[in-house]
Amino acid sequence: MSLNIFMQQLVNAASLGSLYALLAIGYTMVYGILRLINFAHGDIFMLSTYIAFYAMTSFLLPWYISFAIAIILTILFGILLERGAYRPLRNSPRISIMISAIAASFLIENLAIVIFGGRPKAFPSVPAFSKIISISGVSTSSISVIIPIVTFIVLILLGYIVNQTKMGMAMRAVSKDYEAARLMGINVNTVISFTFGIGSGLAAIGGVMWGLKYPQLIPLMGLMPGLKCFIAAVVGGIGDIKGAVIGGFILGFGEIMIVAVSAFLPYDLSGYRDAFAFVLLIAILLLKPSGIMGKSSVEKV
Amino acid sequence: MLKIENLHVFYGGIHALKGINLNVEKGKTISLIGANGAGKSTTLRCIMGLVKKSEGSIVYDGKDLTGFKTRDIVKMGLVLTPEGRRIFPNLSVKENIMLGAYTRTDKTEIERDFDRVYELFPRLKEREWQVAGTLSGGEQQMLAVGRSLMSKPKLIMMDEPSLGLAPLIVKNIFEIIREINDNGVTVLLIEQNAKAALEIADYAYVLETGKITLEGKGSDLLNDPDVQKAYLGEAVTKNIEKNE
Ligand SMILES: Nc1ncnc2c1ncn2[C@@H]1O[C@H](COP(=O)(O)OP(=O)(O)OP(=O)(O)O)[C@@H](O)[C@H]1O
Ligand SMILES: [Mg+2]
């Protein structure tokens, strides 16, 4: 019995880790290309779940159309955010653009409270995802299995885009040297927009799946996952996509395992799950500040 | 092919170029020499649209480049191999070379030019899949030149291609420059290594603190006593400084 519960928790950990990974990639990609921590990234994630929510409840659209709309609108929003809040400041001191990011975050959160209301909303349950499935005695909701599978497919697609396509090559070039990239004829603005689009798209994919798995929406719901996934990106080595994925999974597994292990301990540790990210952050900053995948060696330039 | 008139550039309060006139004739090799900080790189970066000019005109192939994006300038066959090589260290050798052809769509010709780059620099072919950041300095310079050639240049501008390289490799690079020129590509060359630059040049300019102070045939400048005193005597020591 307890082994069954443990297996269930393992599935939960895989799906939470997947969601964190999807969100962490956005931080790491934007940092890689702009050296900016996009504080509004968690809020972009929040927006995607609300868009999906309204598409399903107010417009009564089927879930797949709603999710597609949520992903597309969130991508557009991410691109517009960069245009409006970050691009005008690109040549300003680093601190200005960071303050702009914090401001954007507060603005989105507070507008969300005004527009969506502060009261929690229940994400509609979609029968296809809330089925209980059981594999050799371990039963879990289908969404918990679907999340890691979708994430896996998305990551392979992302790897293909970044490593095999011309745009991916341009992204990697721009992340190292804007001016040299320009000299190749690369339109740096387009590449940056594309990067924000991808990061926001991944956040939206994570967002709608989050809504299915944890169906309670509040305007500040992006805050904690955002902060944690930023930590995941740092732990993995900020700027490195693989690192962000690893960081996200470490976080997801760590949190769930604290809860799982608590069941066997004399005192309940599960209240500390949110602290795990911060403990991990402190540990990595002490042991390997450049992160798990981070290069501490200097490249010859 | 390229005509610069009364070009002024400011960096904030620093007046880096103070009314430069420069003419690059088609098919020729033109050298621009001058001490550190004279404004050589600024001139090239301004031509490419990377820094804004405050006054003057840059006309390439009959078109005034004012307001042109770097991307459009590259598409017109005006290409810069930047100072310090600026290869992408995180990309493979092959990817770096392919990025040179970023704006091009003529697939078969790209393939052909790609093979030509490898013919010109067989060492790069051996290292095709190596991450470019791990190449030696000389190899990185070859990569930078090869990458520029992929942009199908009509006029290639090279900013100190011999910087920090051993004499043998410098010789090699200069041979390549000559070969590129022989293939019909116009060359605008910036060099600290004034002797080599003047030897290879059909025509040359001397830039001093933002002004052209002297111009003439390469061979004439080589024999000019002022140039000899100011640049040829020092060329050796400067190279040593840069090597460190
Ligand atoms: N981005 C910049 N901001 C401010 N000043 C600059 C900038 N770039 C160059 N300068 C200044 O403009 C002047 C010309 O610089 P430039 O790089 O064109 O010289 P250079 O002739 O290429 O020198 P070197 O031989 O050392 O490469 C120098 O005084 C330099 O300090
Ligand atoms: Mg220079």
Coordinates of C-alpha atoms and ligand atoms in Angstrom, one line a residue:
Chain A
M1 CA 0.0 0.0 0.0
S2 CA 2.6 2.5 1.0
L3 CA 4.6 1.6 -2.0
N4 CA 1.6 2.4 -4.1
I5 CA 1.3 5.8 -2.6
F6 CA 5.0 6.3 -3.2
M7 CA 4.6 5.4 -6.8
Q8 CA 1.7 7.8 -7.1
Q9 CA 3.9 10.5 -5.6
L10 CA 6.6 9.7 -8.2
V11 CA 4.1 10.3 -10.9
N12 CA 3.1 13.6 -9.2
A13 CA 6.7 14.5 -9.0
A14 CA 7.3 13.9 -12.7
S15 CA 4.4 16.1 -13.6
L16 CA 5.3 18.9 -11.2
G17 CA 8.9 18.7 -12.4
S18 CA 7.7 18.9 -16.0
L19 CA 5.6 22.0 -15.3
Y20 CA 8.5 23.7 -13.5
A21 CA 10.8 22.8 -16.4
L22 CA 8.5 24.4 -18.9
L23 CA 8.4 27.6 -16.9
A24 CA 12.1 27.6 -16.1
I25 CA 13.1 27.4 -19.8
G26 CA 11.5 30.8 -20.4
Y27 CA 13.6 32.4 -17.7
T28 CA 16.8 30.8 -19.0
M29 CA 16.2 31.6 -22.6
V30 CA 15.4 35.3 -22.0
Y31 CA 18.3 35.6 -19.7
G32 CA 20.5 33.9 -22.3
I33 CA 19.6 36.4 -25.0
L34 CA 19.0 39.6 -23.0
R35 CA 20.8 39.0 -19.7
L36 CA 17.5 40.0 -18.2
I37 CA 15.5 38.2 -15.5
N38 CA 12.0 38.5 -16.8
F39 CA 10.2 39.0 -13.5
A40 CA 6.9 39.0 -15.4
H41 CA 7.3 35.5 -16.7
G42 CA 5.3 34.0 -13.8
D43 CA 2.5 36.4 -14.6
I44 CA 2.6 35.4 -18.3
F45 CA 2.0 31.9 -17.0
M46 CA -0.9 33.1 -14.9
L47 CA -2.4 34.9 -17.9
S48 CA -2.4 31.7 -20.0
T49 CA -4.5 29.8 -17.5
Y50 CA -7.0 32.7 -17.2
I51 CA -7.3 32.9 -21.0
A52 CA -8.0 29.2 -21.2
F53 CA -10.5 29.6 -18.3
Y54 CA -12.5 32.3 -20.0
A55 CA -12.4 30.7 -23.4
M56 CA -13.9 27.6 -21.8
T57 CA -16.4 29.1 -19.4
S58 CA -17.4 32.4 -21.0
F59 CA -17.0 31.5 -24.7
L60 CA -17.9 27.9 -24.1
L61 CA -15.3 26.8 -26.5
P62 CA -14.0 23.2 -26.5
W63 CA -10.9 22.6 -24.5
Y64 CA -8.5 22.1 -27.4
I65 CA -9.6 25.3 -29.1
S66 CA -9.4 27.1 -25.7
F67 CA -5.9 25.9 -25.1
A68 CA -4.7 26.8 -28.5
I69 CA -6.1 30.3 -28.1
A70 CA -4.5 30.6 -24.7
I71 CA -1.1 29.5 -26.1
I72 CA -1.3 31.8 -29.1
L73 CA -2.5 34.9 -27.1
T74 CA 0.2 34.3 -24.4
I75 CA 2.9 34.1 -27.1
L76 CA 1.6 37.4 -28.5
F77 CA 1.5 38.9 -25.1
G78 CA 5.1 37.9 -24.4
I79 CA 6.3 39.4 -27.6
L80 CA 4.4 42.6 -26.9
L81 CA 5.8 42.8 -23.4
E82 CA 9.3 42.7 -24.8
R83 CA 8.4 45.4 -27.3
G84 CA 6.8 47.7 -24.9
A85 CA 8.7 47.2 -21.6
Y86 CA 12.2 45.9 -22.5
R87 CA 13.1 46.9 -26.1
P88 CA 13.0 50.7 -25.5
L89 CA 15.5 50.2 -22.6
R90 CA 17.8 47.8 -24.3
N91 CA 20.7 50.3 -24.4
S92 CA 20.0 51.7 -21.0
P93 CA 21.8 50.6 -17.9
R94 CA 20.9 47.0 -16.9
I95 CA 19.2 48.2 -13.7
S96 CA 16.5 50.2 -15.7
I97 CA 15.4 47.2 -17.7
M98 CA 15.3 45.1 -14.5
I99 CA 13.1 47.7 -12.8
S100 CA 10.9 47.7 -15.9
A101 CA 10.5 44.0 -15.5
I102 CA 9.5 44.3 -11.9
A103 CA 7.0 47.0 -12.8
A104 CA 5.6 44.9 -15.6
S105 CA 5.1 42.1 -13.2
F106 CA 3.2 44.2 -10.7
L107 CA 1.2 45.9 -13.4
I108 CA 0.0 42.5 -14.8
E109 CA -0.8 41.1 -11.4
N110 CA -2.8 44.1 -10.3
L111 CA -4.6 44.5 -13.6
A112 CA -5.4 40.8 -13.3
I113 CA -6.9 41.4 -9.9
V114 CA -9.0 44.3 -11.3
I115 CA -10.1 42.5 -14.4
F116 CA -10.4 38.8 -13.3
G117 CA -11.3 39.6 -9.7
G118 CA -9.3 38.5 -6.6
R119 CA -11.5 35.6 -5.8
P120 CA -10.2 32.2 -6.8
K121 CA -11.8 30.6 -9.8
A122 CA -12.1 26.9 -10.5
F123 CA -10.5 25.8 -13.7
P124 CA -13.2 23.6 -15.5
S125 CA -12.5 20.0 -15.4
V126 CA -12.0 18.3 -18.7
P127 CA -13.2 14.7 -18.6
A128 CA -10.4 13.5 -20.9
F129 CA -7.8 14.6 -18.4
S130 CA -9.5 13.9 -15.1
K131 CA -10.0 10.2 -15.7
I132 CA -8.5 8.0 -13.1
I133 CA -6.2 5.5 -14.7
S134 CA -4.5 2.7 -12.9
I135 CA -1.4 0.8 -14.0
S136 CA -0.6 -2.3 -12.0
G137 CA -2.4 -1.1 -8.9
V138 CA -1.1 2.5 -9.0
S139 CA -3.9 4.8 -9.8
T140 CA -3.6 8.4 -10.7
S141 CA -5.4 11.0 -12.8
S142 CA -4.6 10.9 -16.5
I143 CA -3.4 14.5 -16.5
S144 CA -0.5 13.5 -14.2
V145 CA 0.7 11.1 -16.9
I146 CA -0.1 13.4 -19.8
I147 CA 1.9 16.3 -18.4
P148 CA 5.3 14.5 -18.6
I149 CA 4.5 13.1 -22.0
V150 CA 3.5 16.5 -23.5
T151 CA 6.5 18.1 -21.9
F152 CA 8.8 15.4 -23.3
I153 CA 7.5 16.0 -26.8
V154 CA 7.7 19.8 -26.4
L155 CA 11.3 19.5 -25.2
I156 CA 12.3 17.5 -28.2
L157 CA 10.7 20.0 -30.4
L158 CA 12.5 22.8 -28.6
G159 CA 15.8 21.0 -28.9
Y160 CA 15.2 20.7 -32.7
I161 CA 14.4 24.4 -33.1
V162 CA 17.4 25.5 -31.1
N163 CA 19.9 23.1 -32.5
Q164 CA 18.8 22.3 -36.0
T165 CA 17.0 25.3 -37.5
K166 CA 18.4 28.5 -38.9
M167 CA 16.4 30.6 -36.3
G168 CA 17.9 28.4 -33.5
M169 CA 21.4 29.0 -34.8
A170 CA 20.6 32.8 -34.9
M171 CA 19.3 32.6 -31.3
R172 CA 22.5 31.0 -30.1
A173 CA 24.6 33.5 -32.1
V174 CA 22.7 36.5 -30.7
S175 CA 23.0 35.2 -27.2
K176 CA 26.8 35.5 -27.5
D177 CA 27.4 38.6 -29.6
Y178 CA 24.7 41.0 -30.9
E179 CA 27.0 43.0 -33.1
A180 CA 28.7 40.0 -34.7
A181 CA 25.2 38.6 -35.3
R182 CA 24.2 41.8 -37.0
L183 CA 27.2 41.5 -39.2
M184 CA 25.9 38.2 -40.4
G185 CA 22.7 39.9 -41.5
I186 CA 20.7 38.6 -38.5
N187 CA 17.9 40.8 -37.4
V188 CA 18.5 40.8 -33.7
N189 CA 15.1 42.2 -32.8
T190 CA 13.3 39.4 -34.7
V191 CA 15.4 36.8 -32.9
I192 CA 14.7 38.4 -29.5
S193 CA 10.9 38.5 -30.3
F194 CA 11.1 34.9 -31.3
T195 CA 12.8 34.0 -28.0
F196 CA 10.1 35.7 -26.0
G197 CA 7.5 34.0 -28.1
I198 CA 9.0 30.6 -27.4
G199 CA 9.4 31.3 -23.7
S200 CA 5.9 32.5 -23.4
G201 CA 4.5 29.6 -25.4
L202 CA 6.2 27.1 -23.1
A203 CA 4.8 29.0 -20.1
A204 CA 1.3 28.8 -21.6
I205 CA 1.6 25.1 -22.3
G206 CA 2.7 24.7 -18.7
G207 CA -0.1 27.1 -17.6
V208 CA -3.0 25.2 -19.2
M209 CA -1.7 21.9 -17.9
W210 CA -1.2 23.5 -14.5
G211 CA -4.9 24.5 -14.6
L212 CA -5.9 21.0 -15.3
K213 CA -3.8 19.5 -12.5
Y214 CA -4.2 22.2 -9.9
P215 CA -7.6 23.7 -10.8
Q216 CA -7.6 26.8 -8.7
L217 CA -6.9 30.2 -10.3
I218 CA -5.9 33.3 -8.6
P219 CA -4.3 36.4 -10.1
L220 CA -1.1 35.9 -8.0
M221 CA -0.8 32.2 -8.9
G222 CA 2.2 32.9 -11.1
L223 CA 4.2 34.4 -8.2
M224 CA 5.4 31.3 -6.4
P225 CA 5.9 29.0 -9.4
G226 CA 7.6 32.0 -11.1
L227 CA 10.0 32.5 -8.3
K228 CA 10.7 28.8 -7.9
C229 CA 11.3 28.3 -11.6
F230 CA 13.7 31.2 -11.7
I231 CA 15.5 29.4 -8.9
A232 CA 15.3 26.2 -11.0
A233 CA 17.0 28.1 -13.9
V234 CA 19.7 29.4 -11.6
V235 CA 20.3 26.0 -10.1
G236 CA 20.6 24.4 -13.5
G237 CA 22.9 27.2 -14.7
I238 CA 21.0 30.2 -16.1
G239 CA 21.2 30.6 -19.8
D240 CA 21.4 26.8 -20.3
I241 CA 18.2 25.2 -21.5
K242 CA 19.2 21.7 -20.4
G243 CA 20.1 23.1 -17.0
A244 CA 16.6 24.7 -16.7
V245 CA 15.0 21.3 -17.4
I246 CA 17.2 19.6 -14.8
G247 CA 16.6 22.3 -12.3
G248 CA 12.9 22.1 -12.8
F249 CA 12.8 18.4 -12.3
I250 CA 15.1 18.6 -9.2
L251 CA 12.7 21.1 -7.7
G252 CA 9.6 19.1 -8.6
F253 CA 10.9 15.8 -7.3
G254 CA 12.4 17.5 -4.2
E255 CA 9.1 19.1 -3.2
I256 CA 7.0 16.1 -3.8
M257 CA 9.5 13.8 -2.0
I258 CA 9.4 16.0 1.1
V259 CA 5.7 15.4 1.2
A260 CA 6.0 11.7 0.4
V261 CA 8.7 11.1 3.0
S262 CA 6.8 13.0 5.6
A263 CA 4.3 10.2 5.7
F264 CA 6.9 7.9 7.2
L265 CA 8.4 10.4 9.6
P266 CA 7.3 11.2 13.2
Y267 CA 6.7 14.8 12.3
D268 CA 5.1 16.3 9.2
L269 CA 7.6 18.0 7.0
S270 CA 5.2 18.7 4.1
G271 CA 4.8 22.3 5.3
Y272 CA 8.4 22.9 4.3
R273 CA 7.9 22.0 0.7
D274 CA 8.0 25.6 -0.5
A275 CA 11.2 26.1 1.4
F276 CA 12.9 23.4 -0.6
A277 CA 13.6 25.7 -3.5
F278 CA 15.2 28.3 -1.4
V279 CA 17.4 25.8 0.5
L280 CA 18.4 24.4 -2.9
L281 CA 19.2 27.9 -4.1
I282 CA 21.4 28.6 -1.1
A283 CA 23.1 25.2 -1.5
I284 CA 23.9 25.7 -5.2
L285 CA 25.1 29.2 -4.7
L286 CA 27.5 27.9 -2.1
L287 CA 28.7 24.8 -3.9
K288 CA 28.6 25.8 -7.6
P289 CA 27.4 29.4 -8.2
S290 CA 27.3 28.9 -12.0
G291 CA 24.8 26.2 -11.6
I292 CA 24.8 22.5 -12.5
M293 CA 25.3 23.0 -16.3
G294 CA 27.0 26.4 -15.9
K295 CA 30.5 26.7 -17.3
S296 CA 32.9 28.2 -14.8
S297 CA 35.7 28.1 -17.2
V298 CA 36.3 31.1 -19.4
E299 CA 35.9 30.6 -23.2
K300 CA 38.7 31.8 -25.4
V301 CA 37.3 34.7 -27.4
Chain B
M1 CA 32.6 51.4 -55.4
L2 CA 32.6 52.9 -51.9
K3 CA 33.0 56.6 -51.4
I4 CA 33.1 58.3 -48.0
E5 CA 32.8 62.0 -47.7
N6 CA 33.3 64.3 -44.7
L7 CA 32.4 61.5 -42.3
H8 CA 31.9 62.6 -38.6
V9 CA 31.2 60.2 -35.7
F10 CA 30.8 61.0 -32.1
Y11 CA 30.8 58.6 -29.1
G12 CA 29.0 60.8 -26.6
G13 CA 31.4 63.7 -26.3
I14 CA 34.3 62.0 -28.0
H15 CA 34.8 63.2 -31.6
A16 CA 36.1 59.9 -33.1
L17 CA 36.0 60.8 -36.8
K18 CA 36.5 64.3 -37.8
G19 CA 35.5 64.5 -41.5
I20 CA 37.0 61.6 -43.3
N21 CA 37.2 61.2 -47.1
L22 CA 37.9 57.9 -48.5
N23 CA 37.5 56.2 -51.8
V24 CA 37.6 52.5 -52.6
E25 CA 37.9 51.6 -56.2
K26 CA 36.4 48.4 -57.5
G27 CA 38.7 45.4 -57.7
K28 CA 41.4 47.1 -55.7
T29 CA 43.0 46.4 -52.3
I30 CA 42.9 49.5 -50.1
S31 CA 44.6 49.7 -46.8
L32 CA 43.8 52.0 -43.9
I33 CA 46.6 52.3 -41.3
G34 CA 46.9 54.3 -38.1
A35 CA 47.8 54.1 -34.5
N36 CA 45.6 52.7 -31.7
G37 CA 42.5 54.8 -31.2
A38 CA 42.9 56.6 -34.5
G39 CA 39.3 55.7 -35.5
K40 CA 39.9 52.8 -38.0
S41 CA 37.4 50.4 -36.5
T42 CA 34.9 53.2 -36.0
T43 CA 35.1 54.0 -39.7
L44 CA 34.3 50.4 -40.7
R45 CA 31.6 50.0 -38.0
C46 CA 30.0 53.2 -39.3
I47 CA 30.0 52.0 -42.8
M48 CA 28.2 48.8 -41.6
G49 CA 25.6 50.9 -39.8
L50 CA 26.7 49.7 -36.4
V51 CA 27.4 53.3 -35.2
K52 CA 25.6 56.4 -36.3
K53 CA 27.3 59.1 -38.2
S54 CA 26.6 62.7 -37.3
E55 CA 27.5 64.1 -40.6
G56 CA 28.8 63.1 -44.1
S57 CA 27.9 60.5 -46.6
I58 CA 28.8 56.9 -47.4
V59 CA 27.9 55.8 -50.9
Y60 CA 28.2 52.2 -51.9
D61 CA 27.5 50.9 -55.3
G62 CA 25.8 54.2 -56.1
K63 CA 23.5 54.1 -53.1
D64 CA 23.7 56.4 -50.1
L65 CA 23.8 54.0 -47.1
T66 CA 22.2 56.5 -44.6
G67 CA 19.5 54.8 -42.7
F68 CA 20.3 51.3 -44.1
K69 CA 20.1 48.4 -41.7
T70 CA 23.3 46.3 -41.3
R71 CA 21.3 43.4 -42.7
D72 CA 20.5 45.2 -45.9
I73 CA 24.1 46.4 -46.2
V74 CA 25.3 42.8 -45.9
K75 CA 22.8 41.7 -48.5
M76 CA 24.3 44.3 -50.9
G77 CA 27.7 42.5 -50.6
L78 CA 29.4 44.8 -48.2
V79 CA 30.8 42.6 -45.5
L80 CA 33.0 43.3 -42.4
T81 CA 35.3 40.8 -40.7
P82 CA 35.4 42.5 -37.4
E83 CA 38.3 43.3 -35.1
G84 CA 39.0 40.5 -32.7
R85 CA 37.4 37.9 -34.9
R86 CA 34.1 37.8 -33.0
I87 CA 33.4 34.2 -34.0
F88 CA 30.5 32.6 -32.1
P89 CA 32.4 30.4 -29.5
N90 CA 29.3 28.3 -28.6
L91 CA 28.6 27.3 -32.2
S92 CA 30.4 24.7 -34.2
V93 CA 32.9 25.6 -36.9
K94 CA 30.4 24.6 -39.5
E95 CA 27.6 26.6 -38.0
N96 CA 29.8 29.7 -37.8
I97 CA 30.5 29.4 -41.5
M98 CA 26.9 28.8 -42.4
L99 CA 25.9 31.9 -40.4
G100 CA 27.8 33.9 -42.9
A101 CA 25.2 32.9 -45.5
Y102 CA 22.3 33.8 -43.2
T103 CA 20.7 36.3 -45.6
R104 CA 21.2 34.1 -48.7
T105 CA 18.7 31.8 -50.2
D106 CA 20.6 30.4 -53.3
K107 CA 21.1 26.9 -51.9
T108 CA 23.3 25.4 -54.5
E109 CA 25.6 28.4 -54.6
I110 CA 25.8 28.4 -50.8
E111 CA 27.0 24.7 -51.0
R112 CA 29.6 25.6 -53.5
D113 CA 30.9 28.6 -51.5
F114 CA 30.9 26.4 -48.5
D115 CA 33.2 23.9 -50.2
R116 CA 35.4 26.8 -51.3
V117 CA 35.9 28.0 -47.8
Y118 CA 37.0 24.5 -46.8
E119 CA 39.4 24.4 -49.8
L120 CA 40.8 27.7 -48.7
F121 CA 41.1 26.6 -45.1
P122 CA 41.5 22.9 -44.9
R123 CA 42.1 23.1 -41.2
L124 CA 38.6 24.3 -40.7
K125 CA 37.2 21.2 -42.4
E126 CA 39.1 19.0 -40.1
R127 CA 37.5 20.8 -37.2
E128 CA 34.0 21.0 -38.7
W129 CA 32.2 19.8 -35.6
Q130 CA 34.4 21.4 -33.0
V131 CA 33.0 24.2 -31.0
A132 CA 34.6 27.3 -32.4
G133 CA 35.6 28.7 -28.9
T134 CA 38.2 26.0 -28.7
L135 CA 40.0 26.9 -31.9
S136 CA 43.4 28.5 -31.8
G137 CA 43.7 32.2 -32.5
G138 CA 44.8 31.6 -36.0
E139 CA 42.1 29.1 -36.7
Q140 CA 39.5 31.5 -35.3
Q141 CA 40.8 34.2 -37.7
M142 CA 40.5 31.8 -40.6
L143 CA 37.0 31.0 -39.5
A144 CA 36.1 34.7 -39.3
V145 CA 37.4 35.3 -42.8
G146 CA 35.7 32.1 -44.1
R147 CA 32.4 33.2 -42.5
S148 CA 32.6 36.6 -44.2
L149 CA 33.3 34.9 -47.6
M150 CA 30.0 33.0 -47.1
S151 CA 28.2 36.4 -47.3
K152 CA 29.2 36.6 -50.9
P153 CA 31.1 39.9 -50.5
K154 CA 31.7 42.3 -53.3
L155 CA 33.6 44.5 -50.9
I156 CA 35.2 42.8 -47.9
M157 CA 36.4 44.9 -45.1
M158 CA 38.9 43.3 -42.7
D159 CA 39.7 44.9 -39.3
E160 CA 43.2 43.8 -38.2
P161 CA 43.1 40.2 -39.4
S162 CA 46.7 39.7 -38.3
L163 CA 46.0 40.8 -34.7
G164 CA 47.8 38.6 -32.3
L165 CA 48.9 35.9 -34.7
A166 CA 52.3 34.3 -35.2
P167 CA 54.3 35.6 -38.2
L168 CA 53.8 32.4 -40.2
I169 CA 50.1 32.6 -39.9
V170 CA 50.1 36.3 -40.6
K171 CA 51.8 35.5 -43.9
N172 CA 49.2 32.9 -44.6
I173 CA 46.4 35.3 -43.9
F174 CA 47.9 37.9 -46.2
E175 CA 48.2 35.3 -49.0
I176 CA 44.5 34.6 -48.5
I177 CA 43.6 38.3 -48.7
R178 CA 45.5 38.5 -52.0
E179 CA 43.7 35.4 -53.3
I180 CA 40.3 36.8 -52.3
N181 CA 41.2 40.0 -54.2
D182 CA 42.4 38.1 -57.2
N183 CA 39.0 36.5 -57.3
G184 CA 37.5 39.8 -58.0
V185 CA 36.5 40.9 -54.4
T186 CA 37.4 44.4 -53.5
V187 CA 39.3 44.6 -50.2
L188 CA 39.4 47.4 -47.6
L189 CA 42.1 46.3 -45.1
I190 CA 42.9 47.8 -41.7
E191 CA 46.1 46.8 -40.2
Q192 CA 48.5 47.6 -37.4
N193 CA 51.1 45.7 -39.4
A194 CA 51.7 48.7 -41.6
K195 CA 54.4 47.2 -43.7
A196 CA 52.4 44.2 -44.9
A197 CA 49.3 46.3 -45.3
L198 CA 51.1 48.8 -47.6
E199 CA 52.8 46.1 -49.5
I200 CA 49.6 44.5 -50.4
A201 CA 47.7 47.7 -51.1
D202 CA 47.0 49.4 -54.4
Y203 CA 46.2 52.5 -52.5
A204 CA 46.4 53.4 -48.8
Y205 CA 45.2 56.0 -46.3
V206 CA 46.8 57.0 -43.0
L207 CA 44.4 57.9 -40.2
E208 CA 45.5 59.9 -37.3
T209 CA 43.1 60.8 -34.4
G210 CA 40.1 60.9 -36.6
K211 CA 41.6 62.5 -39.6
I212 CA 43.1 61.3 -42.8
T213 CA 46.6 62.8 -42.8
L214 CA 48.1 61.1 -45.8
E215 CA 47.1 59.0 -48.8
G216 CA 48.8 57.6 -51.8
K217 CA 49.8 54.4 -53.6
G218 CA 50.9 51.6 -51.2
S219 CA 54.4 51.6 -52.6
D220 CA 54.7 55.4 -52.3
L221 CA 53.6 55.4 -48.7
L222 CA 56.1 52.6 -47.9
N223 CA 58.9 54.9 -49.0
D224 CA 57.5 58.0 -47.3
P225 CA 59.9 59.0 -44.5
D226 CA 57.0 60.2 -42.2
V227 CA 55.2 56.9 -42.6
Q228 CA 58.5 55.0 -42.1
K229 CA 59.2 56.9 -38.9
A230 CA 55.6 56.7 -37.5
Y231 CA 54.4 53.3 -38.5
L232 CA 57.0 51.1 -40.0
G233 CA 59.5 51.4 -37.2
E234 CA 56.8 50.8 -34.7
A235 CA 55.0 48.0 -36.4
V236 CA 57.1 45.4 -34.8
T237 CA 56.9 46.6 -31.2
K238 CA 53.1 47.2 -31.5
N239 CA 52.6 43.7 -32.6
I240 CA 54.5 42.4 -29.7
E241 CA 52.4 44.6 -27.4
K242 CA 49.2 43.1 -28.9
N243 CA 50.5 39.6 -28.6
E244 CA 50.8 40.0 -24.9
Ligands
LIG1 N1 31.9 52.4 -28.0 C1 32.7 53.4 -27.7 N2 32.4 54.3 -26.8 C2 33.1 55.4 -26.6 N3 34.3 55.6 -27.2 C3 34.7 54.8 -28.2 C4 33.9 53.6 -28.5 N4 34.5 52.9 -29.4 C5 35.6 53.6 -29.7 N5 35.7 54.7 -29.0 C6 36.8 55.7 -29.0 O1 36.9 56.2 -30.4 C7 38.2 56.3 -30.7 C8 38.5 55.5 -32.0 O2 38.4 54.1 -31.7 P1 38.6 53.0 -32.8 O3 38.2 51.7 -32.1 O4 37.9 53.3 -34.0 O5 40.1 53.0 -33.0 P2 41.1 52.1 -33.9 O6 41.8 53.0 -34.8 O7 40.3 51.0 -34.4 O8 42.1 51.6 -32.8 P3 42.8 50.1 -32.6 O9 43.9 50.1 -33.5 O10 43.2 50.1 -31.2 O11 41.8 49.1 -32.9 C9 39.1 55.9 -29.5 O12 39.5 57.0 -28.9 C10 38.1 55.1 -28.7 O13 38.4 55.2 -27.3
MG2 MG 40.3 49.0 -34.2

